[in-house]
CSV table of C-alpha atoms in Angstrom, one decimal:
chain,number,residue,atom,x,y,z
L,1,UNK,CA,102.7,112.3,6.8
L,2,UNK,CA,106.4,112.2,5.6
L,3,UNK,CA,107.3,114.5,8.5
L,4,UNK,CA,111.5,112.7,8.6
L,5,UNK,CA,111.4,114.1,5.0
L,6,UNK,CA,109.6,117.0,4.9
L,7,UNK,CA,112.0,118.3,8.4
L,8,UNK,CA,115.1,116.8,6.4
L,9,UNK,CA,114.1,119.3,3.4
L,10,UNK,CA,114.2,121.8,6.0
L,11,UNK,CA,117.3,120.9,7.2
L,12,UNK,CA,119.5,121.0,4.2
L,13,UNK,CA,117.8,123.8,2.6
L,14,UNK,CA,117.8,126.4,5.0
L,15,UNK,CA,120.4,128.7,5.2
L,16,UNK,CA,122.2,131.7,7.5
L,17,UNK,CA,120.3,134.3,5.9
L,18,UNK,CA,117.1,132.8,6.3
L,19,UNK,CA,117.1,132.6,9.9
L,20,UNK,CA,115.6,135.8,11.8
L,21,UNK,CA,117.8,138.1,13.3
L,22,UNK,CA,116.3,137.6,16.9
L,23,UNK,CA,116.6,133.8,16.6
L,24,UNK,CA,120.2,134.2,15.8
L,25,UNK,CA,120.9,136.4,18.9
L,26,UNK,CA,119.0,134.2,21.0
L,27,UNK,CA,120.9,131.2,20.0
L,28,UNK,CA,124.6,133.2,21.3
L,29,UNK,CA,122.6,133.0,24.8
L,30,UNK,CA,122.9,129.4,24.4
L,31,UNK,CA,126.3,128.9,23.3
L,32,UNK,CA,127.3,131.2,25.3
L,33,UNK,CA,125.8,129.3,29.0
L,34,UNK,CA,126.7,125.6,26.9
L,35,UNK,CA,130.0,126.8,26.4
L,36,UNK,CA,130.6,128.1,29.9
L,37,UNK,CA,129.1,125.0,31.6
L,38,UNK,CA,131.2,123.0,29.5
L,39,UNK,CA,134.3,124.6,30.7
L,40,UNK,CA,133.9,124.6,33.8
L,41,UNK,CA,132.7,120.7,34.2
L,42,UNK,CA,136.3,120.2,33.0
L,43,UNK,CA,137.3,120.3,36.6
L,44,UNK,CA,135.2,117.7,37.7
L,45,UNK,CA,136.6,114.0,38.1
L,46,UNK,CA,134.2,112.8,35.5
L,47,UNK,CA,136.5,114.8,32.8
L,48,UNK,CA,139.8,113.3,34.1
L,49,UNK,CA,138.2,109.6,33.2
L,50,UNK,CA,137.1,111.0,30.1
L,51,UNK,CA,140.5,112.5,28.9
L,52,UNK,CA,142.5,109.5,29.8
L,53,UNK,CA,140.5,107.4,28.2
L,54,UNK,CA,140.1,109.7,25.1
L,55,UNK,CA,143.9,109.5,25.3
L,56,UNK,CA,144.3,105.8,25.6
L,57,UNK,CA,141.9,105.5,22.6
L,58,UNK,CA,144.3,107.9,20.7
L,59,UNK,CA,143.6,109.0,17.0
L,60,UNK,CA,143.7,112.0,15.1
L,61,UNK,CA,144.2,115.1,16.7
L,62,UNK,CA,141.3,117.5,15.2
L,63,UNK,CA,139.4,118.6,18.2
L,64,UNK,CA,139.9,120.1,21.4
L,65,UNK,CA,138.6,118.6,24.9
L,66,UNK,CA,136.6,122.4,26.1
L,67,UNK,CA,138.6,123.3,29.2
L,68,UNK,CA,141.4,120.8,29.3
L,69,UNK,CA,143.1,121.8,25.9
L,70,UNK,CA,143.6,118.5,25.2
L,71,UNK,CA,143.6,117.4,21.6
L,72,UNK,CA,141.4,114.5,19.6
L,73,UNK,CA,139.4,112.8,17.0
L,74,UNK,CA,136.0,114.7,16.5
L,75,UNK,CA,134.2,111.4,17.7
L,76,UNK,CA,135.6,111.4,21.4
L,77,UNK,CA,136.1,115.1,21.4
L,78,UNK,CA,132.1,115.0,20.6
L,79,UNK,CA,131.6,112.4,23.2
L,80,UNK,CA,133.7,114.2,26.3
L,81,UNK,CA,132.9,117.7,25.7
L,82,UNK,CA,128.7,116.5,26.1
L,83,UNK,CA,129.1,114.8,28.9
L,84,UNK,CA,130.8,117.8,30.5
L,85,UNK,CA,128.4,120.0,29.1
L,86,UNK,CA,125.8,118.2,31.2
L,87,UNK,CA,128.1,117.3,34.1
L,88,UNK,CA,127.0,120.1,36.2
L,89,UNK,CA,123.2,119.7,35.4
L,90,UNK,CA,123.7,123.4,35.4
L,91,UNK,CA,122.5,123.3,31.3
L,92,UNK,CA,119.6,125.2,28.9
L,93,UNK,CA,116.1,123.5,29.3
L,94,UNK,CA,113.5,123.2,26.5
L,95,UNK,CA,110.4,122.4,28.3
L,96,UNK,CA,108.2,121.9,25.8
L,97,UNK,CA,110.5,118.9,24.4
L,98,UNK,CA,111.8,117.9,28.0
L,99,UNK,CA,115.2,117.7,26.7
L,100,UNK,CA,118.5,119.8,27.5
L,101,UNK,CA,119.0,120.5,23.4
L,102,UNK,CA,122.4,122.9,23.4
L,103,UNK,CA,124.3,120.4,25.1
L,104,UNK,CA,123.4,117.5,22.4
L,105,UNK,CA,124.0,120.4,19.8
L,106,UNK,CA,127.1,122.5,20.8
L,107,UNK,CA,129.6,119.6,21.8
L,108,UNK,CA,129.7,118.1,18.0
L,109,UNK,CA,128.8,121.1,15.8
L,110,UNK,CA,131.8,122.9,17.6
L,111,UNK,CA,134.3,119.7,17.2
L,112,UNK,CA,133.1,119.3,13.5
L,113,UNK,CA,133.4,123.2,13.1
L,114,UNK,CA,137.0,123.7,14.8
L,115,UNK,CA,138.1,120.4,12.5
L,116,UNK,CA,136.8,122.4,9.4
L,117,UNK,CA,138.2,125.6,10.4
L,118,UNK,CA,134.4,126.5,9.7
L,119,UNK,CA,133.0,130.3,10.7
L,120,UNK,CA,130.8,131.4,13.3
L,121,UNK,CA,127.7,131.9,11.4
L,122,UNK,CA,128.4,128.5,10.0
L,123,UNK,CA,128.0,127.1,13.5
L,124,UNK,CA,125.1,129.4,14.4
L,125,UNK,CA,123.1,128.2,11.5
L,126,UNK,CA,124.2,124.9,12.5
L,127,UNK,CA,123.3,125.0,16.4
L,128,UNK,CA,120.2,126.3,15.2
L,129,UNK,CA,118.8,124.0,13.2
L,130,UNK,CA,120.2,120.9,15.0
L,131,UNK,CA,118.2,122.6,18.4
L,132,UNK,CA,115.1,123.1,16.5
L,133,UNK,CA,115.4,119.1,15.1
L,134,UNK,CA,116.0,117.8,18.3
L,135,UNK,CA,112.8,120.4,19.8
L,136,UNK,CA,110.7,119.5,17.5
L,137,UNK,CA,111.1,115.0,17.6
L,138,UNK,CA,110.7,115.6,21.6
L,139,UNK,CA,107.6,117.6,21.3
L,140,UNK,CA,105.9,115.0,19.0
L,141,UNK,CA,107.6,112.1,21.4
L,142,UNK,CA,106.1,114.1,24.3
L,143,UNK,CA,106.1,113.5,28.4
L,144,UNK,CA,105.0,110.2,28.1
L,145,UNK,CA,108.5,109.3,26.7
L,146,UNK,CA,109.7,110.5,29.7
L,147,UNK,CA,107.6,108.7,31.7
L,148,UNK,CA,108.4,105.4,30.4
L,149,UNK,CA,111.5,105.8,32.3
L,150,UNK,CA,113.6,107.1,29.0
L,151,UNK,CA,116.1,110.0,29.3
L,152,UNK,CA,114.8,112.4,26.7
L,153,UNK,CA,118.0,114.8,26.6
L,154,UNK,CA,119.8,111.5,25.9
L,155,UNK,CA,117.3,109.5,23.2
L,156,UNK,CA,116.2,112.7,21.5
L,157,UNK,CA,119.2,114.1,21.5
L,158,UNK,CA,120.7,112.0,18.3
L,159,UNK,CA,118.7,113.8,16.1
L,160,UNK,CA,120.0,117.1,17.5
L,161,UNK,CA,122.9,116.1,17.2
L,162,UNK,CA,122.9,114.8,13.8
L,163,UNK,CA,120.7,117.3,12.1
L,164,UNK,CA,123.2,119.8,13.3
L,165,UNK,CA,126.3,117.9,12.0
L,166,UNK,CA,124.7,117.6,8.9
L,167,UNK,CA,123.8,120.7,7.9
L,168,UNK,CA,128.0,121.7,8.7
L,169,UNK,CA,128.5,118.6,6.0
L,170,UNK,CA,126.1,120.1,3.9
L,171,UNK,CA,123.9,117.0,3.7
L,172,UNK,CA,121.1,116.6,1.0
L,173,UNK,CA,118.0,116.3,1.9
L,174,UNK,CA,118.0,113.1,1.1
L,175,UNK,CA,121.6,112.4,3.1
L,176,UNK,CA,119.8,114.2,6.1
L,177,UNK,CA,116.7,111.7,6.2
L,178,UNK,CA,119.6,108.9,6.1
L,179,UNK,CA,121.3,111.0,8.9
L,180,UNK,CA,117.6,111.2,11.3
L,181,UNK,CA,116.9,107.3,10.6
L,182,UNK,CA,120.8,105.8,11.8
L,183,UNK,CA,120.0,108.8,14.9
L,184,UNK,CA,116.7,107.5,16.1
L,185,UNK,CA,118.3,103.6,15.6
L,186,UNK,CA,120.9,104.8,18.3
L,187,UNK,CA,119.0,106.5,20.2
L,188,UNK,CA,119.1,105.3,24.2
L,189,UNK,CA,119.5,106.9,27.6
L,190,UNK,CA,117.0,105.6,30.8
L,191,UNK,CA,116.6,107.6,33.9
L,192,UNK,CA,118.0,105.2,35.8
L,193,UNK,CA,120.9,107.0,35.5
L,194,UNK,CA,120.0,110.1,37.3
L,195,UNK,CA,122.8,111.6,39.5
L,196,UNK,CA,125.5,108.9,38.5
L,197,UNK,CA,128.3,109.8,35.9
L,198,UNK,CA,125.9,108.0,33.5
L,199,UNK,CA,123.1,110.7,33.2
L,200,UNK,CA,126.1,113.5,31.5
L,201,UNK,CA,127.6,110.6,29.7
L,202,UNK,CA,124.2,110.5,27.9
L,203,UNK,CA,124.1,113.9,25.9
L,204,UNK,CA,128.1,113.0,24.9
L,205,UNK,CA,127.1,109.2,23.6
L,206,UNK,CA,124.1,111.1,21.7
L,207,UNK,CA,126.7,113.8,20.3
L,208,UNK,CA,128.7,110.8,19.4
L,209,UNK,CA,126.6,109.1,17.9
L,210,UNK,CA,124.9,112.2,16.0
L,211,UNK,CA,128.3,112.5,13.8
L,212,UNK,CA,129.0,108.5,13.4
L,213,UNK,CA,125.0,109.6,11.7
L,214,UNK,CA,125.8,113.0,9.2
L,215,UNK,CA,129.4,111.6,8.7
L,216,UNK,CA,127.8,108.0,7.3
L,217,UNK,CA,125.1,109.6,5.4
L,218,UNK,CA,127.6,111.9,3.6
L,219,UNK,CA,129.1,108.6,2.7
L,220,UNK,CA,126.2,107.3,1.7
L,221,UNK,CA,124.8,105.0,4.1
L,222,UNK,CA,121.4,104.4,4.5
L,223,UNK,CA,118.5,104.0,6.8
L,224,UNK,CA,114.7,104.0,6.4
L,225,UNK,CA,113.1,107.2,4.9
L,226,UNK,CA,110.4,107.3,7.9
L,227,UNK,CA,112.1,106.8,11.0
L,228,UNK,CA,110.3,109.7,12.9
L,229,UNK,CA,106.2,109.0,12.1
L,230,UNK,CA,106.9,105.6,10.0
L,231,UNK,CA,105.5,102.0,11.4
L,232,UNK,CA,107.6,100.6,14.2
L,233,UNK,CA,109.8,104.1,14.0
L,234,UNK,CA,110.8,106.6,16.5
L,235,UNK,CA,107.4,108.2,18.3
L,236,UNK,CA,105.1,104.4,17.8
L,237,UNK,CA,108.5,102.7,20.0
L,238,UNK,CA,109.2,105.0,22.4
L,239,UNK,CA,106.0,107.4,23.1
L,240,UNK,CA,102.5,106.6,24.5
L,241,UNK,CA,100.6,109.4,22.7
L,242,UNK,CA,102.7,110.3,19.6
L,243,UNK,CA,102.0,113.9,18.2
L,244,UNK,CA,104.2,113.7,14.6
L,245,UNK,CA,102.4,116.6,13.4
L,246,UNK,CA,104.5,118.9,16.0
L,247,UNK,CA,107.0,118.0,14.1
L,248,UNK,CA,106.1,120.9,11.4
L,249,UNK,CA,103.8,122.8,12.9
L,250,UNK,CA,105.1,126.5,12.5
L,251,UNK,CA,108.2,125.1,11.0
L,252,UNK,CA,110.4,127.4,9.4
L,253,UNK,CA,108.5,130.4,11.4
L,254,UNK,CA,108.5,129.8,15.3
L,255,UNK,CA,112.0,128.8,16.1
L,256,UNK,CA,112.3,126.3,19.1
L,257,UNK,CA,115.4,128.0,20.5
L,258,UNK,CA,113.1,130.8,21.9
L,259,UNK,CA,111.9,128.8,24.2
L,260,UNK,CA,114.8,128.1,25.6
L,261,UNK,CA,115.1,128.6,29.3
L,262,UNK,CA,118.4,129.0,31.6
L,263,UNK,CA,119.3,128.1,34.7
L,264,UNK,CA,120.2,130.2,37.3
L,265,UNK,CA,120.7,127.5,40.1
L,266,UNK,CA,123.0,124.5,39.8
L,267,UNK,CA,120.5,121.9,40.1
L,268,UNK,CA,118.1,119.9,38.1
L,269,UNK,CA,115.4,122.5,36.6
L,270,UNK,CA,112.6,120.6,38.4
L,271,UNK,CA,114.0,122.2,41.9
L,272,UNK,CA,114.1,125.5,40.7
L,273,UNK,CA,111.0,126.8,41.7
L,274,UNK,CA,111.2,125.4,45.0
L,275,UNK,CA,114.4,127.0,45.7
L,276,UNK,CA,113.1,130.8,43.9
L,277,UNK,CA,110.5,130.0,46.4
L,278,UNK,CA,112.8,130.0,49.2
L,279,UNK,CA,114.5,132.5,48.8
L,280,UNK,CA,112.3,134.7,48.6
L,281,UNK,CA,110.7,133.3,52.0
L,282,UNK,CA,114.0,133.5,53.3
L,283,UNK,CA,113.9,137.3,53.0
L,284,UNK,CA,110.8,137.6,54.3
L,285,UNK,CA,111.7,135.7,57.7
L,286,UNK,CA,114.7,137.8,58.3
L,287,UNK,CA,116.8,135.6,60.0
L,288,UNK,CA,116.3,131.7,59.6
L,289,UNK,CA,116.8,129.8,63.1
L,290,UNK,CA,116.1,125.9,62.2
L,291,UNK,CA,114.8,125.2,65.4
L,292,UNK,CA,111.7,127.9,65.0
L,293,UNK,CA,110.3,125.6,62.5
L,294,UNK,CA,107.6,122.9,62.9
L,295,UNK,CA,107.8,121.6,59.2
L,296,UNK,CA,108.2,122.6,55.3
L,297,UNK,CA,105.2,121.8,53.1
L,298,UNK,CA,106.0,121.0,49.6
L,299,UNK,CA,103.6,119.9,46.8
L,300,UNK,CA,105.1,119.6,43.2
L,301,UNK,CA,104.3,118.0,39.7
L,302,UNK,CA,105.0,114.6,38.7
L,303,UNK,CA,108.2,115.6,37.3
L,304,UNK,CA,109.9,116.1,40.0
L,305,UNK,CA,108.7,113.2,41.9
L,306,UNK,CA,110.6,111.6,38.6
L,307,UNK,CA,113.7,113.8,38.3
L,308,UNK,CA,114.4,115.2,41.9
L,309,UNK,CA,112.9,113.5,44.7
L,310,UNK,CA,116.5,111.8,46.0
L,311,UNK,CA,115.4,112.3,49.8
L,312,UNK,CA,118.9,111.6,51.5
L,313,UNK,CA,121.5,112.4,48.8
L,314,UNK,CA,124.9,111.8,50.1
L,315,UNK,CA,127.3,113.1,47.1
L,316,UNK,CA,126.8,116.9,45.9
L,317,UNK,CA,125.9,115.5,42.5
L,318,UNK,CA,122.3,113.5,44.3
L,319,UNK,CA,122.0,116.6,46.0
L,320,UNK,CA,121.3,118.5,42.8
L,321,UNK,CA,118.5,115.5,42.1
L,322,UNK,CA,117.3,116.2,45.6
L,323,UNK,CA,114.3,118.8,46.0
L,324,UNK,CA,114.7,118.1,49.9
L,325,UNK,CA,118.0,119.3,50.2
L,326,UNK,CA,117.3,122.3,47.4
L,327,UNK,CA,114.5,123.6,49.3
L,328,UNK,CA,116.6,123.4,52.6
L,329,UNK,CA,119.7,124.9,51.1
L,330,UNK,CA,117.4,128.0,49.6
L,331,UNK,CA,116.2,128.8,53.1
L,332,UNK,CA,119.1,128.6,54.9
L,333,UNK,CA,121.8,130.0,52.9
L,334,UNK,CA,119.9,132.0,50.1
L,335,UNK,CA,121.5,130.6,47.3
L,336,UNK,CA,122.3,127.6,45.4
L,337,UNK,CA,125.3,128.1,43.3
L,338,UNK,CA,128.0,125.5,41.6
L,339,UNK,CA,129.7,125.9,45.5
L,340,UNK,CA,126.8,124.3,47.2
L,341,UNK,CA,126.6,120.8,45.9
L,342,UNK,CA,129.4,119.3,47.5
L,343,UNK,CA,129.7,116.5,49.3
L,344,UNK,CA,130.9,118.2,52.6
L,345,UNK,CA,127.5,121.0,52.1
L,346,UNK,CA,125.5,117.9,51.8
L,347,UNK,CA,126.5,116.6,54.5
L,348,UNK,CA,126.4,119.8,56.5
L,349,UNK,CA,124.6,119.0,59.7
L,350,UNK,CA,122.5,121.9,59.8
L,351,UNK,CA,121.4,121.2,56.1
L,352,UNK,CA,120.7,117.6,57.1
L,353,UNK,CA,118.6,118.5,60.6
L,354,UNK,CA,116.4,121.8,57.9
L,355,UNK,CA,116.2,118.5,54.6
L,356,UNK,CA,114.6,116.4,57.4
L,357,UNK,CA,111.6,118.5,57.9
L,358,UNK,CA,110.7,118.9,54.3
L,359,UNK,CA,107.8,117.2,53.1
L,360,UNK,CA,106.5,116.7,49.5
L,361,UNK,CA,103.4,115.7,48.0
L,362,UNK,CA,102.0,115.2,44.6
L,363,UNK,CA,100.1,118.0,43.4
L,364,UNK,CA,99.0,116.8,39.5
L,365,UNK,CA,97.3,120.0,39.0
L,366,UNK,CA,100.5,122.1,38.5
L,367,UNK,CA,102.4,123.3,35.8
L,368,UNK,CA,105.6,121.2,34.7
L,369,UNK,CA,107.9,123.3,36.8
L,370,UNK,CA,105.3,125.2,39.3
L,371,UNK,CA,105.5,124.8,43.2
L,372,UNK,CA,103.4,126.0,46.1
L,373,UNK,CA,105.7,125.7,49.6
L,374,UNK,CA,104.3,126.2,52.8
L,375,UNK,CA,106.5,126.7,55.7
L,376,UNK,CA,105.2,126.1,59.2
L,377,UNK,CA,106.7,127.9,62.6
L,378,UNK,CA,106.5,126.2,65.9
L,379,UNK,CA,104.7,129.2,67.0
L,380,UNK,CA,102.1,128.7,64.3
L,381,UNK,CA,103.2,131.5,61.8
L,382,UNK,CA,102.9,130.4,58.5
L,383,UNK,CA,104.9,131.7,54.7
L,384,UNK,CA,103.3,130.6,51.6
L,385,UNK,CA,104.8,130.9,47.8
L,386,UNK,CA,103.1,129.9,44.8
L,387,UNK,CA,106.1,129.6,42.0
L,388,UNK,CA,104.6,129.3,38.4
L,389,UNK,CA,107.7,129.6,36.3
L,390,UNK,CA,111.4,129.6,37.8
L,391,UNK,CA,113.9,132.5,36.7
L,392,UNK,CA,114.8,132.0,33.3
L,393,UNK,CA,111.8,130.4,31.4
L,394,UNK,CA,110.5,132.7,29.0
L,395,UNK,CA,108.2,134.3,30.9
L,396,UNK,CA,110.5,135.1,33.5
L,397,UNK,CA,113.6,135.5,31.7
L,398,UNK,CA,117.6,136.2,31.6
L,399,UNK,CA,119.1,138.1,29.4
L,400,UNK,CA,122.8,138.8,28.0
L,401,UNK,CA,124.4,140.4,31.2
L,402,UNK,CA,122.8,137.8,33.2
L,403,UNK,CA,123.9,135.0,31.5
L,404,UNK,CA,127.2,137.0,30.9
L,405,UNK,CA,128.3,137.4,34.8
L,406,UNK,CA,126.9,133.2,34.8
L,407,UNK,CA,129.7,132.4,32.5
L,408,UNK,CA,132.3,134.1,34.2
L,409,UNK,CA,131.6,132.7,37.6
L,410,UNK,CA,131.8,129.3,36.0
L,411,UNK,CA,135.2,129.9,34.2
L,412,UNK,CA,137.1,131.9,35.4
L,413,UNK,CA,139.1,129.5,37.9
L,414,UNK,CA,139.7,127.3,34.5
L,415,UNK,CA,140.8,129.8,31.9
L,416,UNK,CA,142.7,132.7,32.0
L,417,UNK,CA,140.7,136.1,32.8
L,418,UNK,CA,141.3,137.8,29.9
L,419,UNK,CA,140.2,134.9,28.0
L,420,UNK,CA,137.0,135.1,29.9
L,421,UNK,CA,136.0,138.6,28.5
L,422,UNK,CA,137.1,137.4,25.0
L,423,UNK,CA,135.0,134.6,24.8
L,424,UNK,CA,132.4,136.4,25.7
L,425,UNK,CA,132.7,139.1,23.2
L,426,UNK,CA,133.6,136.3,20.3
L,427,UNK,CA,130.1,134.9,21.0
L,428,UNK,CA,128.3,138.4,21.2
L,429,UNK,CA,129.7,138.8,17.4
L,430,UNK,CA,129.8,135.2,16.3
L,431,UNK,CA,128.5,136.4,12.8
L,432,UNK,CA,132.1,138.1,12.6
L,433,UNK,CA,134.2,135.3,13.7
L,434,UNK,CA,136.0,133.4,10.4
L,435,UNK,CA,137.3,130.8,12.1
L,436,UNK,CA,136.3,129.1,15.0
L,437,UNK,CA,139.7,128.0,16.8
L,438,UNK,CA,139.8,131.2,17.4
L,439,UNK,CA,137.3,130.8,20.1
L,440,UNK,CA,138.3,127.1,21.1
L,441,UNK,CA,141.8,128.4,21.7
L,442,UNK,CA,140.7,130.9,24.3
L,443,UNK,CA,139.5,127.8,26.3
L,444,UNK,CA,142.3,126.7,27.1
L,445,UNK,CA,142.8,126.1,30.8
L,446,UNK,CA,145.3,128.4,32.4
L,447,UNK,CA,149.1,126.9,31.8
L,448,UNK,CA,147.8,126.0,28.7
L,449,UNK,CA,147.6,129.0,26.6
């Protein structure tokens, strides 16, 4: 019991120093691939509607749009820099929580930090703890949260977001409990969404709404002192078999942000195995001639039935959400970058002709993210794969220079080139940096410098 106040305790009263040195660097990995997906969903048209109408809404000028170099309030700078954080679907997964926690976490911390003129380790500590919040609420809510049809990045991601906030305002326990209950009030997001503008506007309305929370509660606003575990709270609204007592299990000692796994494709993480799949059949045949093939045998978890199964996606955003058109693009071209979801490669007639042979089926026996692909030759030859974990889970991970040459790919048609390298050596050190603009400043897009 008293799990909101015994994690709010947590909250406020852990500091920099007590944070393990491998949790820290594991955190930069995150920023670092938050911050570079960030940057480059500037150039998408999503962040042009965003702008202006962050512009048309005017107010004080405190935060910086990531990318654009456009100034704000910390509210709408929160709001647009989320929902291009997430634009790309190209974003950190925390399976265990089924949420997408850094880009919930980054976008406000970093507004509230720049505003401040706070430090790097101020914002590590901050990132941190807001990540292992929002972890630890979607491992008690668990899958059947997201079954219900909810967006979990998007619901779960207010108390990310406002733990995270909070601990930059240096909230009291007491303020922080005030800060989780007016983040689980606001909490919404539904999957309805999925590869619409909608589904990255959900991680900006939750970093939104996670500083209207710490900002209030430093005020002094209040909210109930249970919303997490209490009767008629958080898990007994919105989950089917509530777990509250993940909630501080290991608290304090196994840091969620370990488990953090990145993506090495641009597409919804429930693909990703199908396409590592691929790929590596693709090597194996050689040279891939569509007409040599009978028929491509998918089966898959439930979660991508839920997340990815868009079977004719027209836009290169549904084809992202499309585990047909992931599976065909692995196999033919070998790779599944930023540059291949576009609406002209979706479109691509040989793509459509190799999508149209893939066939999926329910497998409920697999892992969250596992696949098993059969691929069937008209002359009877047959390739299996049997994917348990995609690259970049835990147990098959990135690491720095990985997620290093990842960033660079994404930004360096938006920001100068030798801004590029700087950023990434800012976040490699972010213990050392004193103030922060130093790093938002070296996102500015090129003319804007």
């Amino acid at each position: 019991m008293e799990e909101t106040r015994k994690l709010a305790e947590f909250l406020s009263k852990t500091s920099y120093q007590d944070i393990p040195v491998s949790v820290r660097n594991h955190a930069k990995l995150c920023i670092l691939d938050c911050l570079g997906v960030t940057i480059a969903g500037a150039r998408e048209e999503m962040a042009d509607l965003l702008v202006n109408f962050a512009q048309e809404m005017g107010g004080k000028e405190e935060a910086t749009i990531i990318g654009k170099g456009v100034k704000t309030n910390v509210l709408l700078a929160s709001l647009v820099n989320g929902a291009l954080s997430h634009v790309l679907d190209f974003d950190d997964v925390h399976v265990p929580s089924a949420t997408h926690p850094s880009v919930n976490v980054l976008p406000p911390t970093l507004a509230v930090a720049e505003s401040k003129k706070l430090s790097g380790k101020d914002l590590l500590t901050a990132f941190i703890l807001g990540f292992e919040a929002e972890a630890r609420v979607g491992m008690a809510a668990g899958l059947t949260h997201y079954d219900r049809g909810w967006h979990s990045t998007a619901t779960i991601g207010h108390f990310g977001a406002a733990a995270g906030v909070g601990k930059l305002l240096n909230l009291s326990s007491a303020q922080m409990v005030n800060a989780l209950g007016m983040a689980g009030t606001q909490a919404a997001g539904i999957r309805q969404m999925f590869g619409t503008m909608c589904k990255p506007f959900h991680p900006g309305k939750a970093g939104m709404n996670g500083v209207i929370a710490a900002y209030l509660a430093a005020k002094g606003f209040t909210s109930t002192p249970d919303v997490i575990e209490g009767k008629g709270g958080f898990l007994e609204i919105y989950s089917d078999n509530p777990q509250p007592e993940k909630i501080l299990a290991g608290l304090g000692e196994d840091y969620q942000v370990l488990a953090t796994g990145f993506k090495v494709h641009a597409s919804c993480r429930a693909t990703h195995a199908t396409i590592d799949g691929m790929k590596t059949i693709r090597e194996e045949m050689g040279r891939v001639n569509i007409e040599d093939i009978e028929e491509i045998q998918l089966e898959l978890p439930k979660i991508t039935f839920q997340a990815a199964a868009k079977p004719e996606p027209i836009t290169g955003l549904e084809g992202k959400f499309s585990v047909y058109y992931c599976a065909a693009l692995a196999l033919l071209e070998g790779a599944a970058g930023e540059d291949k979801f576009t609406g002209e490669k979706v479109n691509k007639p040989q793509l459509v002709a190799l999508r149209k042979k893939v066939k999926a089926n329910l497998n409920e026996s697999l892992g969250v993210f596992e696949a098993k692909i059969t691929v069937k030759m008209k002359d009877s030859k047959t390739y299996h794969r049997h994917i348990l974990t995609p690259k970049g889970e835990p147990e098959n991970p990135t690491n720095f220079a990985e997620l290093e040459d990842k960033f660079k790919s994404l930004t360096v048609l938006v920001i100068p080139e030798k801004n590029v390298v700087q950023v990434v050596e800012k976040i490699k050190y972010l213990e050392e940096v004193t103030d922060l603009r130093e790093i938002v400043a070296l996102c500015h897009p090129v003319g804007r410098e």
